């Protein structure tokens, strides 16, 4: 399975579970608890990625990065956004100097 297919299938799964019973789905439980709980999970997962990276534990970096990506995708769905929206923003930035782009945001 390629990366695009994986993310497309996960996006579809998250969307399908958004409105099911929170007693039958972890994703539904996250949505039911609301944005604050989703954002808290992102913070927790980001911290775990940082710790894995500091430990130079490649397997754990991948595992925790997958958790972080998953929870980011749930958060995007919470706000009716998707990885396609993020990809469009990254494409917009392609070829721009990071320093120039950052300076433009500061104005």
XYZ file of N, CA, C and O in Angstrom:
428
model
N 0.856 -1.171 0.000
C 0.000 0.000 0.000
C 0.907 1.240 0.000
O 1.864 1.313 0.750
N 0.563 2.234 -0.812
C 1.398 3.421 -0.851
C 0.917 4.461 0.169
O -0.162 4.340 0.740
N 1.739 5.471 0.378
C 1.458 6.474 1.408
C 0.131 7.191 1.143
O -0.669 7.371 2.068
N -0.117 7.587 -0.102
C -1.345 8.308 -0.419
C -2.576 7.464 -0.102
O -3.528 7.943 0.501
N -2.531 6.197 -0.497
C -3.654 5.308 -0.225
C -3.879 5.145 1.275
O -5.015 5.181 1.749
N -2.801 5.013 2.019
C -2.915 4.870 3.468
C -3.603 6.082 4.081
O -4.534 5.950 4.878
N -3.149 7.264 3.698
C -3.742 8.480 4.253
C -5.176 8.685 3.776
O -6.028 9.134 4.549
N -5.463 8.327 2.538
C -6.843 8.438 2.042
C -7.770 7.495 2.806
O -8.879 7.874 3.186
N -7.316 6.263 3.022
C -8.146 5.305 3.756
C -8.343 5.743 5.203
O -9.442 5.631 5.749
N -7.287 6.254 5.829
C -7.411 6.720 7.211
C -8.343 7.927 7.292
O -9.159 8.018 8.210
N -8.245 8.829 6.322
C -9.150 9.982 6.287
C -10.596 9.520 6.197
O -11.467 10.029 6.910
N -10.857 8.551 5.346
C -12.217 8.015 5.188
C -12.696 7.339 6.466
O -13.856 7.501 6.865
N -11.814 6.596 7.113
C -12.179 5.929 8.371
C -12.514 6.946 9.447
O -13.515 6.806 10.158
N -11.692 7.980 9.565
C -11.951 9.021 10.562
C -13.296 9.688 10.286
O -14.102 9.867 11.205
N -13.564 10.020 9.033
C -14.838 10.653 8.670
C -16.019 9.741 8.987
O -17.041 10.196 9.518
N -15.870 8.450 8.698
C -16.961 7.495 8.935
C -17.254 7.321 10.416
O -18.398 7.052 10.802
N -16.255 7.476 11.237
C -16.433 7.234 12.671
C -16.745 8.507 13.456
O -16.992 8.446 14.660
N -16.756 9.627 12.775
C -16.956 10.915 13.446
C -18.282 10.969 14.201
O -18.353 11.560 15.269
N -19.297 10.332 13.658
C -20.633 10.454 14.260
C -21.213 9.139 14.760
O -22.408 9.039 14.966
N -20.354 8.144 14.974
C -20.863 6.896 15.547
C -20.796 6.983 17.068
O -20.303 7.960 17.634
N -21.251 5.964 17.711
C -21.273 5.949 19.169
C -19.861 5.985 19.739
O -19.006 5.190 19.334
N -19.629 6.869 20.706
C -18.310 6.916 21.339
C -17.988 5.650 22.130
O -16.843 5.448 22.512
N -18.981 4.819 22.345
C -18.747 3.573 23.072
C -18.211 2.476 22.152
O -17.751 1.442 22.640
N -18.250 2.724 20.834
C -17.814 1.701 19.890
C -16.575 2.089 19.099
O -16.048 1.280 18.342
N -16.111 3.332 19.272
C -15.003 3.804 18.453
C -14.145 4.815 19.210
O -14.666 5.772 19.772
N -12.844 4.584 19.180
C -11.905 5.535 19.795
C -12.003 6.900 19.113
O -12.009 7.942 19.777
N -12.097 6.910 17.785
C -12.214 8.174 17.050
C -13.486 8.906 17.464
O -13.461 10.111 17.738
N -14.586 8.193 17.531
C -15.849 8.819 17.947
C -15.738 9.359 19.365
O -16.271 10.437 19.671
N -15.048 8.633 20.223
C -14.853 9.088 21.598
C -14.073 10.405 21.615
O -14.408 11.325 22.364
N -13.032 10.513 20.789
C -12.279 11.762 20.704
C -13.180 12.907 20.254
O -13.174 13.991 20.853
N -13.953 12.681 19.193
C -14.854 13.732 18.708
C -15.900 14.100 19.753
O -16.224 15.267 19.935
N -16.403 13.093 20.436
C -17.421 13.327 21.457
C -16.876 14.182 22.608
O -17.570 15.044 23.133
N -15.617 13.958 22.976
C -15.006 14.725 24.052
C -14.710 16.162 23.637
O -14.566 17.032 24.480
N -14.568 16.386 22.334
C -14.395 17.736 21.829
C -12.957 18.117 21.526
O -12.012 17.363 21.772
N -12.833 19.311 20.984
C -11.548 19.810 20.491
C -10.475 19.827 21.577
O -9.321 19.472 21.314
N -10.816 20.234 22.780
C -9.801 20.315 23.834
C -9.141 18.958 24.089
O -7.921 18.887 24.266
N -9.918 17.896 24.086
C -9.350 16.562 24.298
C -8.483 16.137 23.121
O -7.421 15.532 23.309
N -8.914 16.466 21.911
C -8.123 16.142 20.730
C -6.801 16.898 20.780
O -5.731 16.325 20.541
N -6.847 18.167 21.109
C -5.638 18.985 21.170
C -4.698 18.500 22.268
O -3.475 18.494 22.086
N -5.254 18.066 23.376
C -4.436 17.523 24.456
C -3.690 16.274 23.974
O -2.507 16.099 24.270
N -4.379 15.410 23.230
C -3.742 14.200 22.704
C -2.606 14.559 21.751
O -1.552 13.916 21.757
N -2.800 15.593 20.941
C -1.736 16.015 20.035
C -0.512 16.450 20.838
O 0.615 16.083 20.506
N -0.740 17.202 21.903
C 0.372 17.615 22.755
C 1.099 16.427 23.362
O 2.336 16.384 23.382
N 0.336 15.459 23.840
C 0.934 14.260 24.428
C 1.755 13.498 23.387
O 2.889 13.074 23.667
N 1.174 13.325 22.216
C 1.864 12.557 21.170
C 3.099 13.298 20.674
O 4.140 12.671 20.415
N 3.017 14.612 20.547
C 4.184 15.394 20.117
C 5.321 15.249 21.124
O 6.486 15.089 20.743
N 4.980 15.274 22.403
C 5.990 15.097 23.444
C 6.633 13.717 23.335
O 7.861 13.584 23.471
N 5.832 12.697 23.070
C 6.370 11.342 22.939
C 7.281 11.222 21.718
O 8.295 10.502 21.769
N 6.974 11.939 20.635
C 7.861 11.947 19.462
C 9.204 12.575 19.831
O 10.269 12.048 19.492
N 9.143 13.691 20.535
C 10.370 14.387 20.940
C 11.228 13.485 21.828
O 12.447 13.372 21.635
N 10.613 12.816 22.773
C 11.360 11.928 23.676
C 11.996 10.785 22.892
O 13.165 10.452 23.096
N 11.236 10.193 21.971
C 11.778 9.101 21.155
C 12.958 9.601 20.320
O 13.974 8.902 20.189
N 12.844 10.796 19.788
C 13.932 11.347 18.980
C 15.152 11.645 19.844
O 16.287 11.367 19.437
N 14.924 12.189 21.028
C 16.042 12.464 21.935
C 16.762 11.175 22.307
O 17.970 11.175 22.484
N 16.013 10.077 22.397
C 16.601 8.775 22.718
C 17.211 8.094 21.488
O 17.780 7.007 21.609
N 17.043 8.730 20.323
C 17.541 8.177 19.062
C 17.009 6.760 18.815
O 17.707 5.886 18.311
N 15.752 6.543 19.191
C 15.102 5.241 19.060
C 14.242 5.258 17.787
O 13.090 5.681 17.808
N 14.838 4.836 16.693
C 14.181 4.939 15.387
C 12.815 4.255 15.345
O 11.859 4.797 14.810
N 12.721 3.058 15.893
C 11.447 2.330 15.883
C 10.385 3.106 16.668
O 9.244 3.227 16.227
N 10.784 3.631 17.804
C 9.849 4.383 18.640
C 9.493 5.717 17.980
O 8.356 6.188 18.101
N 10.437 6.338 17.276
C 10.142 7.582 16.540
C 9.037 7.327 15.525
O 8.074 8.101 15.422
N 9.156 6.243 14.779
C 8.146 5.919 13.774
C 6.804 5.651 14.432
O 5.762 6.159 14.006
N 6.795 4.854 15.489
C 5.561 4.504 16.197
C 4.863 5.758 16.728
O 3.663 5.958 16.514
N 5.622 6.600 17.402
C 5.031 7.803 17.993
C 4.648 8.830 16.928
O 3.662 9.548 17.079
N 5.419 8.882 15.843
C 5.057 9.784 14.742
C 3.738 9.359 14.113
O 2.922 10.206 13.728
N 3.520 8.051 14.004
C 2.241 7.555 13.479
C 1.100 7.979 14.392
O 0.039 8.419 13.915
N 1.297 7.872 15.710
C 0.270 8.330 16.657
C 0.002 9.820 16.492
O -1.152 10.264 16.488
N 1.080 10.593 16.344
C 0.923 12.039 16.189
C 0.192 12.363 14.893
O -0.738 13.183 14.890
N 0.576 11.732 13.803
C -0.093 11.972 12.519
C -1.578 11.618 12.604
O -2.429 12.358 12.114
N -1.864 10.491 13.225
C -3.261 10.078 13.379
C -4.060 11.146 14.129
O -5.137 11.561 13.688
N -3.528 11.601 15.249
C -4.268 12.583 16.039
C -4.348 13.944 15.345
O -5.339 14.654 15.490
N -3.334 14.297 14.551
C -3.417 15.506 13.734
C -4.542 15.380 12.715
O -5.288 16.344 12.472
N -4.679 14.195 12.134
C -5.745 13.981 11.162
C -7.121 14.069 11.823
O -8.062 14.611 11.236
N -7.242 13.575 13.034
C -8.503 13.701 13.776
C -8.795 15.176 14.033
O -9.921 15.646 13.846
N -7.771 15.935 14.443
C -7.953 17.362 14.696
C -8.364 18.100 13.423
O -9.276 18.925 13.447
N -7.718 17.779 12.314
C -8.110 18.412 11.057
C -9.578 18.119 10.743
O -10.332 19.022 10.358
N -9.991 16.876 10.920
C -11.396 16.508 10.676
C -12.333 17.255 11.614
O -13.439 17.635 11.223
N -11.899 17.486 12.842
C -12.710 18.241 13.806
C -13.062 19.626 13.244
O -14.147 20.146 13.483
N -12.141 20.197 12.487
C -12.330 21.531 11.928
C -12.668 21.489 10.434
O -12.526 22.488 9.733
N -13.151 20.324 9.974
C -13.530 20.121 8.570
C -12.401 20.474 7.609
O -12.608 21.111 6.577
N -11.203 20.068 7.976
C -10.020 20.213 7.143
C -9.448 18.827 6.886
O -9.897 17.853 7.491
N -8.449 18.753 6.007
C -7.844 17.459 5.714
C -6.367 17.640 5.391
O -5.871 18.771 5.286
N -5.689 16.519 5.202
C -4.298 16.570 4.779
C -4.164 17.247 3.419
O -3.125 17.845 3.127
N -5.207 17.202 2.600
C -5.173 17.890 1.308
C -5.033 19.402 1.517
O -4.324 20.066 0.763
N -5.677 19.928 2.540
C -5.537 21.353 2.853
C -4.110 21.673 3.284
O -3.546 22.699 2.894
N -3.529 20.792 4.073
C -2.145 20.979 4.523
C -1.205 20.849 3.326
O -0.271 21.655 3.165
N -1.452 19.871 2.459
C -0.621 19.689 1.272
C -0.684 20.909 0.361
O 0.337 21.329 -0.195
N -1.861 21.501 0.236
C -1.999 22.710 -0.589
C -1.173 23.852 -0.023
O -0.540 24.606 -0.771
N -1.147 23.982 1.283
C -0.340 25.032 1.913
C 1.144 24.765 1.718
O 1.917 25.693 1.434
N 1.551 23.514 1.852
C 2.955 23.170 1.609
C 3.336 23.445 0.155
O 4.428 23.950 -0.126
N 2.433 23.129 -0.770
C 2.692 23.391 -2.191
C 2.816 24.887 -2.443
O 3.666 25.325 -3.226
N 1.987 25.668 -1.779
C 2.052 27.127 -1.920
C 3.412 27.645 -1.482
O 3.972 28.558 -2.071
N 3.971 27.043 -0.452
C 5.257 27.477 0.089
C 6.450 26.971 -0.712
O 7.562 27.468 -0.537
N 6.233 25.978 -1.566
C 7.330 25.392 -2.334
C 8.059 26.476 -3.111
O 7.451 27.289 -3.796
N 9.360 26.484 -2.977
C 10.179 27.450 -3.691
C 10.359 28.768 -2.961
O 11.134 29.609 -3.387
N 9.624 28.972 -1.884
C 9.793 30.183 -1.085
C 10.878 29.962 -0.057
O 10.953 28.897 0.555
N 11.673 30.949 0.148
C 12.641 30.878 1.240
C 11.869 30.868 2.551
O 10.948 31.663 2.745
N 12.236 29.971 3.438
C 11.585 29.931 4.743
C 11.735 31.243 5.488
O 10.815 31.697 6.173
N 12.862 31.877 5.341
C 13.090 33.164 6.007
C 12.194 34.251 5.413
O 11.623 35.059 6.145
N 12.051 34.254 4.092
C 11.192 35.241 3.429
C 9.738 35.015 3.821
O 9.008 35.959 4.114
N 9.307 33.759 3.804
C 7.917 33.431 4.138
C 7.609 33.842 5.569
O 6.571 34.423 5.850
N 8.513 33.565 6.475
C 8.304 33.914 7.880
C 8.255 35.431 8.047
O 7.421 35.949 8.786
N 9.116 36.150 7.371
C 9.123 37.614 7.449
C 7.814 38.188 6.906
O 7.288 39.158 7.464
N 7.270 37.595 5.873
C 6.006 38.073 5.292
C 4.857 37.895 6.271
O 3.938 38.724 6.327
N 4.885 36.826 7.057
C 3.827 36.605 8.057
C 3.918 37.600 9.197
O 2.925 37.920 9.832
N 5.107 38.095 9.479
C 5.319 39.003 10.611
C 4.823 40.407 10.319
O 4.656 41.207 11.218
N 4.580 40.717 9.051
C 4.159 42.085 8.682
C 2.697 42.278 8.859
O 1.875 41.513 8.836
